[in-house]
Tab-separated table of C-alpha atoms and ligand atoms in Angstrom:
chain	number	residue	atom	x	y	z
A	273	MET	CA	116.283	51.151	147.827
A	274	ALA	CA	116.652	47.389	147.648
A	275	ARG	CA	115.361	45.406	150.600
A	276	SER	CA	116.681	42.094	151.878
A	277	ALA	CA	114.790	39.059	150.697
A	278	GLY	CA	114.163	36.029	152.894
A	279	THR	CA	115.233	32.595	151.810
A	280	CYS	CA	112.388	30.148	151.585
A	281	CYS	CA	113.888	26.678	151.770
A	282	ALA	CA	110.846	24.996	153.295
A	283	GLY	CA	109.796	23.480	150.043
A	284	SER	CA	112.742	21.302	149.037
A	285	GLY	CA	115.867	19.495	150.196
A	286	GLY	CA	116.597	17.435	153.324
A	287	PRO	CA	116.239	18.207	157.037
A	288	LEU	CA	117.893	21.397	158.241
A	289	SER	CA	120.664	21.545	160.811
A	290	ALA	CA	120.009	23.325	164.119
A	291	ALA	CA	121.874	26.423	162.913
A	292	GLU	CA	119.802	26.594	159.737
A	293	ARG	CA	116.404	26.230	161.396
A	294	PRO	CA	114.252	29.348	161.401
A	295	GLU	CA	112.826	30.796	164.560
A	296	LEU	CA	109.573	31.534	162.834
A	297	LEU	CA	107.967	30.093	159.719
A	298	LEU	CA	105.290	32.438	158.387
A	299	THR	CA	102.530	31.389	156.056
A	300	HIS	CA	98.965	31.955	154.947
A	301	ALA	CA	96.452	29.167	154.279
A	302	TYR	CA	95.218	29.816	150.753
A	303	PHE	CA	95.476	26.845	148.378
A	304	LEU	CA	94.682	27.551	144.770
A	305	GLY	CA	93.854	23.933	143.868
A	306	PRO	CA	90.519	23.597	145.703
A	307	ASP	CA	89.446	27.200	144.945
A	308	ARG	CA	86.789	26.994	142.256
A	309	ARG	CA	86.888	30.759	141.793
A	310	ARG	CA	90.067	30.444	139.767
A	311	ARG	CA	87.852	29.716	136.776
A	312	GLY	CA	86.753	33.338	136.830
A	313	ALA	CA	88.977	36.320	136.340
A	314	LEU	CA	90.691	35.905	139.720
A	315	TYR	CA	94.318	35.228	140.208
A	316	PRO	CA	95.879	35.194	143.647
A	317	LEU	CA	98.848	37.415	144.358
A	318	PRO	CA	101.813	36.658	146.597
A	319	PRO	CA	100.393	37.354	150.074
A	320	LEU	CA	101.446	40.593	151.708
A	321	GLN	CA	100.742	40.132	155.413
A	322	PRO	CA	103.180	37.295	156.258
A	323	ALA	CA	105.805	39.030	154.120
A	324	GLN	CA	105.230	42.308	155.940
A	325	VAL	CA	105.539	40.708	159.385
A	326	ALA	CA	108.659	38.789	158.307
A	327	ALA	CA	110.358	42.006	157.185
A	328	TRP	CA	109.562	43.741	160.484
A	329	LEU	CA	110.854	40.853	162.632
A	330	ARG	CA	114.033	40.596	160.614
A	331	GLU	CA	114.669	44.322	160.912
A	332	LYS	CA	113.767	44.808	164.577
A	333	ALA	CA	114.772	41.511	166.195
A	334	SER	CA	117.259	40.040	163.690
A	335	ALA	CA	114.916	37.076	163.661
A	336	ARG	CA	115.593	34.051	161.475
A	337	VAL	CA	112.325	33.985	159.569
A	338	GLU	CA	111.121	32.078	156.551
A	339	LEU	CA	108.040	32.352	154.390
A	340	TRP	CA	106.076	29.357	153.157
A	341	ASP	CA	103.725	30.192	150.311
A	342	SER	CA	100.787	27.793	150.267
A	343	THR	CA	99.255	29.069	147.009
A	344	PHE	CA	100.492	26.356	144.664
A	345	ARG	CA	100.825	23.536	147.216
A	346	ARG	CA	98.534	20.544	147.250
A	347	GLY	CA	96.994	21.173	150.664
A	348	PRO	CA	97.690	21.362	154.406
A	349	SER	CA	99.520	18.011	154.306
A	350	SER	CA	102.303	19.716	152.287
A	351	PHE	CA	102.701	22.117	155.176
A	352	GLU	CA	103.176	19.260	157.631
A	353	VAL	CA	105.987	17.942	155.435
A	354	ALA	CA	107.617	21.384	155.318
A	355	VAL	CA	107.377	21.913	159.087
A	356	SER	CA	108.712	18.409	159.783
A	357	ARG	CA	111.712	19.154	157.632
A	358	VAL	CA	112.406	22.751	158.661
A	359	ARG	CA	111.434	22.319	162.343
A	360	PRO	CA	110.960	26.003	163.194
A	361	ALA	CA	110.596	27.031	166.827
A	362	ALA	CA	107.287	28.648	165.967
A	363	VAL	CA	104.804	28.947	163.137
A	364	TRP	CA	102.796	32.088	162.305
A	365	ILE	CA	99.624	31.656	160.229
A	366	TYR	CA	97.533	34.399	158.625
A	367	THR	CA	93.822	33.715	159.072
A	368	HIS	CA	90.885	34.654	156.891
A	369	PRO	CA	87.288	33.356	156.931
A	370	THR	CA	87.728	31.780	153.494
A	371	THR	CA	90.790	29.778	154.558
A	372	ARG	CA	89.692	28.801	158.061
A	373	LEU	CA	89.660	25.023	157.670
A	374	GLY	CA	93.039	24.953	155.959
A	375	ALA	CA	94.538	27.161	158.671
A	376	GLN	CA	93.159	24.925	161.423
A	377	ARG	CA	94.636	21.838	159.809
A	378	MET	CA	97.959	23.588	159.330
A	379	LEU	CA	98.203	24.720	162.923
A	380	SER	CA	97.381	21.208	164.147
A	381	ALA	CA	100.186	19.911	161.933
A	382	ALA	CA	102.575	22.490	163.378
A	383	ARG	CA	101.654	21.401	166.914
A	384	ARG	CA	102.297	17.780	166.038
A	385	CYS	CA	105.769	18.843	164.906
A	386	GLY	CA	106.399	20.544	168.251
A	387	ALA	CA	106.275	24.170	167.064
A	388	ALA	CA	104.616	26.971	169.004
A	389	VAL	CA	101.740	28.435	166.982
A	390	LEU	CA	100.789	32.077	166.515
A	391	VAL	CA	97.786	33.111	164.431
A	392	SER	CA	96.780	36.559	163.280
A	393	GLY	CA	94.347	38.127	160.848
A	394	PRO	CA	90.678	38.996	160.495
A	395	ASP	CA	89.233	35.564	161.187
A	396	SER	CA	91.200	34.866	164.351
A	397	ASP	CA	90.371	38.389	165.571
A	398	LEU	CA	86.678	37.622	165.207
A	399	ASN	CA	86.776	33.961	166.261
A	400	PRO	CA	89.792	33.476	168.555
A	401	LEU	CA	88.340	30.404	170.245
A	402	LEU	CA	88.110	28.504	166.951
A	403	TYR	CA	91.860	28.733	166.550
A	404	LEU	CA	92.857	28.327	170.189
A	405	GLU	CA	90.767	25.186	170.516
A	406	ALA	CA	92.341	23.853	167.323
A	407	GLY	CA	95.772	24.177	168.937
A	408	ALA	CA	97.054	27.744	168.494
A	409	ASP	CA	98.974	29.134	171.470
A	410	ILE	CA	98.182	32.770	170.867
A	411	VAL	CA	95.983	35.018	168.727
A	412	VAL	CA	97.988	38.098	167.811
A	413	PRO	CA	95.824	41.196	167.150
A	414	GLY	CA	95.530	41.567	163.392
A	415	ASP	CA	95.300	45.349	163.152
A	416	ARG	CA	98.806	45.759	164.625
A	417	MET	CA	100.229	42.422	163.628
A	418	GLU	CA	103.845	43.500	163.104
A	419	ALA	CA	104.327	45.141	166.504
A	420	ALA	CA	102.310	42.508	168.374
A	421	THR	CA	104.103	39.591	166.691
A	422	LEU	CA	107.424	41.167	167.634
A	423	ARG	CA	106.313	41.282	171.283
A	424	ALA	CA	105.177	37.671	171.049
A	425	LEU	CA	108.514	36.617	169.565
A	426	LEU	CA	110.424	38.337	172.374
A	427	ALA	CA	108.196	36.620	174.957
A	428	LEU	CA	108.787	33.305	173.210
A	429	ARG	CA	112.545	33.784	173.270
A	430	ALA	CA	112.427	34.665	176.966
A	431	SER	CA	110.590	31.421	177.728
A	432	HIS	CA	112.969	29.196	175.734
A	433	HIS	CA	110.654	28.948	172.739
A	434	ARG	CA	107.788	27.413	174.705
A	435	PHE	CA	104.857	29.683	175.488
A	436	THR	CA	103.639	29.676	179.078
A	437	VAL	CA	100.629	31.509	180.460
A	438	ASP	CA	103.038	34.003	182.050
A	439	SER	CA	104.848	34.669	178.784
A	440	LEU	CA	101.573	34.972	176.877
A	441	ALA	CA	100.331	37.508	179.406
A	442	GLN	CA	103.206	39.810	178.423
A	443	VAL	CA	101.925	40.296	174.883
A	444	PRO	CA	99.615	43.335	174.737
A	445	GLY	CA	96.254	42.610	173.164
A	446	ALA	CA	96.973	38.920	172.625
A	447	VAL	CA	94.224	36.371	173.253
A	448	TYR	CA	95.065	32.938	174.683
A	449	LEU	CA	93.717	30.179	176.922
A	450	ASP	CA	94.757	30.147	180.563
A	451	ASP	CA	95.468	27.028	182.626
A	452	ALA	CA	91.728	26.514	183.140
A	453	TYR	CA	91.153	26.766	179.354
A	454	GLN	CA	89.385	30.101	179.753
A	455	LEU	CA	89.771	32.788	177.107
A	456	CYS	CA	92.167	35.479	178.380
A	457	SER	CA	93.666	38.745	177.246
A	458	ASN	CA	95.712	41.277	179.147
A	459	GLY	CA	93.680	43.973	177.408
A	460	GLY	CA	96.721	46.076	176.490
A	461	ARG	CA	97.527	47.413	173.081
A	462	VAL	CA	100.851	47.776	171.307
A	463	ALA	CA	101.671	51.182	169.894
A	464	GLU	CA	100.845	51.595	166.245
A	465	ILE	CA	103.773	51.741	163.835
A	466	PRO	CA	103.578	54.670	161.381
A	467	LEU	CA	103.172	53.096	157.949
A	468	ASP	CA	106.228	54.841	156.513
A	469	GLU	CA	108.382	53.195	159.184
A	470	LEU	CA	107.402	49.683	158.159
A	471	PRO	CA	109.937	47.985	155.904
A	472	TRP	CA	108.669	46.822	152.562
A	473	PRO	CA	107.384	43.241	152.555
A	474	GLU	CA	109.889	40.430	152.071
A	475	ARG	CA	109.615	39.304	148.468
A	476	GLU	CA	111.628	36.158	148.088
A	477	PRO	CA	112.876	36.250	144.471
A	478	VAL	CA	112.356	32.578	143.560
A	479	GLN	CA	108.821	32.356	144.968
A	480	THR	CA	107.894	35.702	143.444
A	481	ARG	CA	109.104	34.621	140.020
A	482	ILE	CA	107.137	31.358	140.353
A	483	HIS	CA	103.996	33.411	140.989
A	484	LEU	CA	104.636	35.675	138.031
A	485	GLY	CA	105.434	32.749	135.735
A	486	ARG	CA	102.256	30.870	136.690
A	487	TRP	CA	100.040	33.745	135.681
A	488	LEU	CA	101.890	34.244	132.448
A	489	ASP	CA	101.012	30.598	131.662
A	490	HIS	CA	97.352	31.513	132.208
A	491	ARG	CA	97.680	34.601	129.999
A	492	VAL	CA	96.863	37.011	132.791
A	493	PRO	CA	99.044	40.029	133.534
A	494	ARG	CA	102.009	39.252	135.772
A	495	SER	CA	101.049	41.175	138.882
A	496	LEU	CA	102.463	41.954	142.300
A	497	ALA	CA	100.581	43.398	145.250
A	498	LEU	CA	101.524	46.292	147.452
A	499	SER	CA	99.671	48.400	149.928
A	500	SER	CA	99.313	52.159	150.284
A	501	SER	CA	96.943	52.340	153.246
A	502	ARG	CA	95.385	50.534	156.170
A	503	GLY	CA	91.922	50.733	157.627
A	504	CYS	CA	88.682	51.777	156.011
A	505	PRO	CA	86.393	54.549	157.233
A	506	LEU	CA	83.476	53.589	154.977
A	507	PRO	CA	80.233	52.310	156.459
A	508	CYS	CA	79.342	49.146	154.511
A	509	GLY	CA	77.000	46.806	156.357
A	510	PHE	CA	78.193	43.244	156.989
A	511	CYS	CA	81.800	44.427	157.017
A	512	SER	CA	83.466	44.178	160.382
A	513	ASN	CA	86.442	46.287	159.200
A	514	SER	CA	88.418	43.856	161.256
A	515	VAL	CA	91.653	43.592	159.275
A	516	PHE	CA	93.018	47.021	160.087
A	517	GLY	CA	90.006	48.691	161.704
A	518	ARG	CA	88.159	51.872	160.797
A	519	ALA	CA	91.023	54.282	161.421
A	520	TYR	CA	92.319	55.190	157.982
A	521	ARG	CA	96.030	55.861	157.547
A	522	ARG	CA	98.146	56.098	154.442
A	523	ARG	CA	101.805	55.946	153.454
A	524	SER	CA	103.460	58.958	151.893
A	525	PRO	CA	103.079	59.052	148.094
A	526	GLU	CA	106.891	59.171	147.750
A	527	SER	CA	107.340	55.920	149.660
A	528	VAL	CA	104.628	54.159	147.640
A	529	VAL	CA	106.105	55.331	144.341
A	530	ALA	CA	109.613	54.254	145.406
A	531	GLU	CA	108.329	50.743	146.158
A	532	MET	CA	106.495	50.598	142.824
A	533	ARG	CA	109.592	51.592	140.877
A	534	THR	CA	111.724	49.073	142.789
A	535	LEU	CA	109.281	46.261	142.060
A	536	ALA	CA	109.128	47.184	138.392
A	537	ASP	CA	112.940	47.222	138.211
A	538	SER	CA	113.409	43.965	140.153
A	539	PHE	CA	110.793	41.721	138.552
A	540	ALA	CA	109.288	41.147	135.121
A	541	VAL	CA	105.943	42.520	136.184
A	542	ASP	CA	103.109	43.792	133.972
A	543	ARG	CA	100.945	45.353	136.620
A	544	LEU	CA	100.981	46.382	140.277
A	545	VAL	CA	97.875	45.812	142.350
A	546	PHE	CA	96.983	47.883	145.396
A	547	ALA	CA	95.646	45.456	147.972
A	548	ASP	CA	94.147	48.283	150.048
A	549	GLU	CA	90.665	47.902	151.414
A	550	VAL	CA	89.779	50.966	149.357
A	551	PHE	CA	92.387	52.582	147.096
A	552	LEU	CA	90.418	55.302	145.245
A	553	PHE	CA	89.790	57.367	148.337
A	554	ASP	CA	91.073	60.751	149.545
A	555	GLY	CA	91.342	62.910	146.407
A	556	HIS	CA	94.135	65.021	147.861
A	557	TRP	CA	96.405	62.017	148.453
A	558	LEU	CA	95.526	60.540	145.054
A	559	ALA	CA	96.457	63.783	143.268
A	560	GLU	CA	99.828	63.917	145.059
A	561	PHE	CA	100.452	60.254	144.331
A	562	ALA	CA	99.616	60.628	140.625
A	563	ALA	CA	101.919	63.653	140.303
A	564	CYS	CA	104.737	61.862	142.123
A	565	LEU	CA	104.393	58.727	139.985
A	566	SER	CA	104.282	60.722	136.736
A	567	GLU	CA	107.407	62.682	137.714
A	568	SER	CA	109.310	59.539	138.673
A	569	GLY	CA	109.387	58.054	135.179
A	570	PRO	CA	107.266	56.455	132.477
A	571	PRO	CA	103.718	55.326	133.387
A	572	LEU	CA	103.492	52.133	135.449
A	573	ALA	CA	100.359	50.028	135.005
A	574	PHE	CA	98.505	49.596	138.291
A	575	GLU	CA	95.054	48.840	139.633
A	576	GLY	CA	93.120	49.412	142.850
A	577	SER	CA	89.709	49.133	144.440
A	578	ALA	CA	86.900	51.665	144.747
A	579	HIS	CA	83.679	52.111	146.673
A	580	PRO	CA	80.702	53.315	144.581
A	581	GLY	CA	79.625	55.780	147.257
A	582	ALA	CA	83.066	57.349	147.649
A	583	LEU	CA	84.395	57.556	144.105
A	584	ASP	CA	85.734	60.969	143.161
A	585	PRO	CA	85.830	61.145	139.332
A	586	ALA	CA	87.950	64.336	139.536
A	587	SER	CA	91.005	62.297	140.559
A	588	LEU	CA	90.709	59.782	137.722
A	589	SER	CA	92.269	61.784	134.909
A	590	ALA	CA	95.669	62.211	136.621
A	591	LEU	CA	95.668	58.601	137.828
A	592	VAL	CA	94.991	57.280	134.336
A	593	GLU	CA	97.885	59.348	133.000
A	594	ALA	CA	100.124	57.883	135.701
A	595	GLY	CA	99.148	54.320	134.747
A	596	LEU	CA	95.827	53.336	136.372
A	597	VAL	CA	94.345	50.650	134.104
A	598	ARG	CA	91.748	48.800	136.126
A	599	VAL	CA	89.461	49.322	139.103
A	600	GLU	CA	87.801	46.648	141.244
A	601	LEU	CA	84.476	48.103	142.291
A	602	ASP	CA	82.703	46.975	145.461
A	603	ALA	CA	79.180	46.095	144.333
A	604	ALA	CA	77.859	43.915	147.108
A	605	SER	CA	74.416	43.416	145.599
A	606	GLY	CA	72.230	44.659	142.779
A	607	SER	CA	69.212	44.788	145.089
A	608	ASP	CA	68.283	48.285	146.191
A	609	SER	CA	66.193	47.116	149.148
A	610	LEU	CA	68.866	44.725	150.390
A	611	LEU	CA	71.594	47.371	150.238
A	612	ARG	CA	69.310	49.803	152.043
A	613	ASN	CA	68.281	47.329	154.742
A	614	LEU	CA	71.867	46.346	155.359
A	615	GLU	CA	72.967	50.010	155.468
A	616	TRP	CA	75.555	49.565	152.791
A	617	GLY	CA	76.042	53.255	152.095
A	618	TYR	CA	75.374	53.048	148.360
A	619	SER	CA	72.641	51.943	145.988
A	620	PRO	CA	72.650	50.147	142.627
A	621	SER	CA	72.356	53.578	140.946
A	622	ASP	CA	75.690	54.546	142.534
A	623	ILE	CA	77.201	51.346	141.145
A	624	TYR	CA	75.990	52.036	137.600
A	625	ARG	CA	77.143	55.667	137.813
A	626	ALA	CA	80.569	54.640	139.096
A	627	VAL	CA	80.970	52.087	136.295
A	628	ALA	CA	80.056	54.736	133.699
A	629	ASP	CA	82.532	57.213	135.223
A	630	LEU	CA	85.336	54.663	135.279
A	631	ARG	CA	84.681	53.507	131.734
A	632	SER	CA	84.572	57.066	130.447
A	633	TYR	CA	88.295	57.177	131.293
A	634	GLY	CA	88.907	53.925	129.427
A	635	LEU	CA	89.386	51.922	132.624
A	636	GLU	CA	88.748	48.206	132.884
A	637	VAL	CA	86.146	47.546	135.596
A	638	GLY	CA	85.916	44.412	137.742
A	639	LEU	CA	83.177	43.796	140.315
A	640	LYS	CA	83.281	42.366	143.829
A	641	VAL	CA	79.928	40.798	144.610
A	642	LEU	CA	78.558	39.108	147.735
A	643	VAL	CA	75.920	36.384	147.791
A	644	GLY	CA	74.230	34.775	150.790
A	645	LEU	CA	73.679	38.067	152.615
A	646	PRO	CA	71.243	38.090	155.546
A	647	GLY	CA	67.715	38.515	154.262
A	648	GLU	CA	68.684	37.912	150.638
A	649	GLY	CA	65.853	36.294	148.713
A	650	ARG	CA	65.480	35.064	145.171
A	651	ALA	CA	64.427	38.525	143.909
A	652	ASP	CA	67.532	40.097	145.450
A	653	LEU	CA	69.797	37.502	143.914
A	654	ASP	CA	68.060	37.976	140.554
A	655	ALA	CA	68.789	41.700	140.795
A	656	THR	CA	72.469	40.958	141.410
A	657	LEU	CA	72.618	38.550	138.483
A	658	GLU	CA	70.955	41.157	136.305
A	659	MET	CA	73.399	43.830	137.448
A	660	VAL	CA	76.375	41.655	136.571
A	661	GLN	CA	74.824	40.813	133.211
A	662	ILE	CA	74.177	44.466	132.358
A	663	ILE	CA	77.571	45.727	133.491
A	664	ALA	CA	79.437	42.804	131.872
A	665	PRO	CA	82.539	43.501	133.970
A	666	ALA	CA	86.045	42.355	133.163
A	667	GLY	CA	86.053	39.792	135.963
A	668	VAL	CA	83.774	39.211	138.930
A	669	GLU	CA	84.960	38.267	142.387
A	670	VAL	CA	82.034	36.530	144.071
A	671	CYS	CA	82.165	35.760	147.779
A	672	ARG	CA	79.686	33.872	149.920
A	673	ALA	CA	78.848	35.968	152.973
A	674	ASP	CA	79.482	34.105	156.202
A	675	PRO	CA	76.071	34.064	157.942
A	676	ASN	CA	77.771	33.240	161.232
A	677	SER	CA	80.058	36.233	161.042
A	678	PRO	CA	80.378	38.033	164.359
A	679	ALA	CA	79.925	41.172	162.249
A	680	LEU	CA	76.231	40.360	162.577
A	681	PHE	CA	76.428	40.989	166.260
A	682	ARG	CA	78.042	44.380	166.077
A	683	LYS	CA	76.183	46.883	168.181
A	684	ASP	CA	74.974	48.976	165.263
A	685	TRP	CA	73.805	45.852	163.458
A	686	GLN	CA	71.053	45.284	165.996
A	687	ARG	CA	69.034	48.082	164.421
A	688	VAL	CA	69.180	46.337	161.082
A	689	ILE	CA	68.187	42.990	162.487
A	690	ALA	CA	65.268	44.641	164.247
A	691	GLY	CA	64.135	46.302	161.020
A	692	PRO	CA	61.657	45.138	158.398
A	693	VAL	CA	63.847	42.257	157.274
A	694	PHE	CA	63.894	40.765	160.748
A	695	GLU	CA	62.203	37.506	159.885
A	696	ALA	CA	64.305	36.814	156.847
A	697	ALA	CA	67.477	37.997	158.550
A	698	ALA	CA	66.798	35.752	161.520
A	699	ARG	CA	67.017	32.792	159.174
A	700	LEU	CA	70.210	34.363	157.818
A	701	ASP	CA	70.991	32.168	154.850
A	702	THR	CA	67.640	32.358	153.119
A	703	LEU	CA	68.701	30.819	149.838
A	704	PRO	CA	69.987	27.259	149.656
A	705	GLY	CA	73.745	26.956	149.457
A	706	PRO	CA	73.803	25.176	146.061
A	707	VAL	CA	71.768	27.992	144.489
A	708	LEU	CA	74.257	30.530	145.802
A	709	ASP	CA	77.143	28.416	144.543
A	710	VAL	CA	75.652	28.207	141.077
A	711	ALA	CA	74.898	31.931	141.015
A	712	ALA	CA	78.492	32.627	142.028
A	713	GLU	CA	79.803	30.243	139.393
A	714	TRP	CA	77.606	31.795	136.732
A	715	MET	CA	78.747	35.311	137.539
A	716	SER	CA	82.382	34.223	137.490
A	717	GLN	CA	81.863	32.608	134.114
A	718	LEU	CA	79.940	35.497	132.633
A	719	GLY	CA	82.360	36.322	129.880
A	720	ARG	CA	82.466	32.784	128.530
A	721	ALA	CA	79.077	31.234	129.096
A	722	SER	CA	76.019	31.199	126.911
A	723	GLY	CA	72.428	30.205	127.575
A	724	SER	CA	69.147	31.695	128.770
A	725	ASP	CA	67.744	31.907	132.313
A	726	PRO	CA	70.624	31.133	134.646
A	727	PHE	CA	68.411	29.426	137.207
A	728	ASP	CA	66.876	27.046	134.706
A	729	GLN	CA	70.289	26.241	133.357
A	730	ALA	CA	71.690	26.034	136.853
A	731	SER	CA	69.182	23.452	138.021
A	732	ARG	CA	70.056	21.241	135.048
A	733	TYR	CA	73.736	21.738	135.782
A	734	LEU	CA	73.254	20.758	139.420
A	735	HIS	CA	71.232	17.768	138.375
A	736	ARG	CA	74.062	16.596	136.172
A	737	LEU	CA	76.560	17.035	138.983
A	738	ARG	CA	74.485	14.732	141.166
A	739	ILE	CA	75.448	11.769	138.996
A	740	PRO	CA	77.901	10.103	141.368
A	741	ALA	CA	79.495	7.944	138.676
A	742	LEU	CA	80.572	10.995	136.671
A	743	ARG	CA	82.007	12.743	139.707
A	744	ALA	CA	83.843	9.576	140.750
A	745	LEU	CA	85.244	9.218	137.243
A	746	LEU	CA	86.499	12.798	137.158
A	747	ARG	CA	88.111	12.377	140.563
A	748	ALA	CA	89.685	9.053	139.650
A	749	LEU	CA	91.295	10.322	136.466
A	750	PRO	CA	92.919	13.602	137.407
A	751	SER	CA	95.849	13.064	135.060
A	752	TRP	CA	94.064	11.396	132.177
A	753	PRO	CA	94.361	13.705	129.153
A	754	GLY	CA	90.666	13.253	128.395
A	755	THR	CA	89.768	14.761	131.782
A	756	ALA	CA	90.807	18.210	130.659
A	757	ALA	CA	88.696	17.834	127.533
A	758	MET	CA	85.695	16.682	129.583
A	759	GLU	CA	86.130	19.592	131.948
A	760	TRP	CA	86.322	21.954	128.995
A	761	LYS	CA	83.121	20.526	127.521
A	762	ARG	CA	81.372	20.705	130.889
A	763	ARG	CA	82.313	24.327	131.290
A	764	ARG	CA	81.001	25.085	127.812
A	765	ARG	CA	77.622	23.948	129.079
A	766	LEU	CA	77.667	26.229	132.127
A	767	PRO	CA	74.611	28.430	132.525
A	768	GLY	CA	74.352	32.079	131.700
A	769	PRO	CA	73.307	34.476	128.979
A	770	ALA	CA	75.657	35.548	126.243
A	771	ARG	CA	77.821	38.494	127.139
A	772	LYS	CA	76.634	41.746	125.667
A	773	PRO	CA	78.910	43.197	123.010
B	21	SF4	S1	84.911	49.489	151.466
B	21	SF4	FE1	85.410	47.338	151.938
B	21	SF4	S2	86.599	47.412	153.847
B	21	SF4	FE2	85.569	49.408	153.624
B	21	SF4	S3	83.680	49.191	154.830
B	21	SF4	FE3	83.197	48.681	152.689
B	21	SF4	S4	83.425	46.437	152.539
B	21	SF4	FE4	84.448	47.103	154.441
């Protein structure tokens, strides 16, 4: 079943007439340019959440919506240009801790252009004040973002596209500032939409093809994301489960397979990626899904994520036959004591076992690693570096934990903080930021780098980067052909041991 695709005209052409202006311009705040992680095996996918909300608003409220994809733009200033030209009544921004600053600058730009601003997502759920003080009118609850955004849009229409405290108070679960600049919420909750009733995300053909073409240029599989579930019932420490909460719900296998086949027929795509918080979960559903996909036609290459403590090897055989080619494994740390203290629910042994199980089915394995965890010391980081070196994964996604995350103040976290790591945890970020950055860079570069002790190499690398003249030169000559060669040479000198055969 083909779904309607939105028209994204925010990126080119002249000002729009009143009839052409969208009611709502939806975007995320991820910019590929400044993201150093692109040097690893990562490649961003067209974002799902704004596209999902856009599809719901179009279907339920006949809203004039447009998507603005920030991925390949230069920065938040490009967004200001787009909003000035398109002049939507309102802007909706997806928030995430890693894109916070960009989102704040974008929402300020939208306010300057006279648009009402809605934000939604895990970061605004956890830190609503950060966004409201930066200029957002309303924080829409992220776990039910489609239904809540629809209510916000109806309230906005009723108040002539200008939010008032009265109109904001009509949106269940929304957070906003009242006339006295106090944080307010009416405390209600919109009803949850069954996942099979949600329309498939808007996938604007031109933007989608731009995404696919970019990754072909970088010789990575042309991939599109989709989602089969929401929520995560697993108990990892330092995870607030704040995107879609702990309640786990899943689409029917038939609906997921229909979307996969439609995507494969509509776009030149090499691989489909499940952007679920955890995909390899619930053996019964996975068996039904694999059977349904196998019956629907030839195998379709796809990948998903797994949790080392909840991997069921029995489901792998059928999934591999249906097209599973790669698994991203959560492997927060290689330190046994750190994982135990932070109540992560698995140990390094589980990680090694899971990798062996996955590889025994010929699957490619990527790792998702966290650095900068509370209480993490040099020995813990060494253990993580060693784990990555031993596993030699096909790609490592390294994230810096946010030591100020409100997840730290969850009720059940207090026990951890009061435990044996109290002193270290109280200081939170126990390793200096540059060390964590270098460790992250080294892990991302694992497949290409050569050298001995990463820390010795890393300190030399940092020392070199402190030469201001070199940094100024590299910044001043972004388009000089020699810059690429210098960058290539610099990366050849990055720290790290040779990859094991
Ligand atoms: S599997 Fe991912 S989403 Fe689920 S609890 Fe662990 S870290 Fe959080």
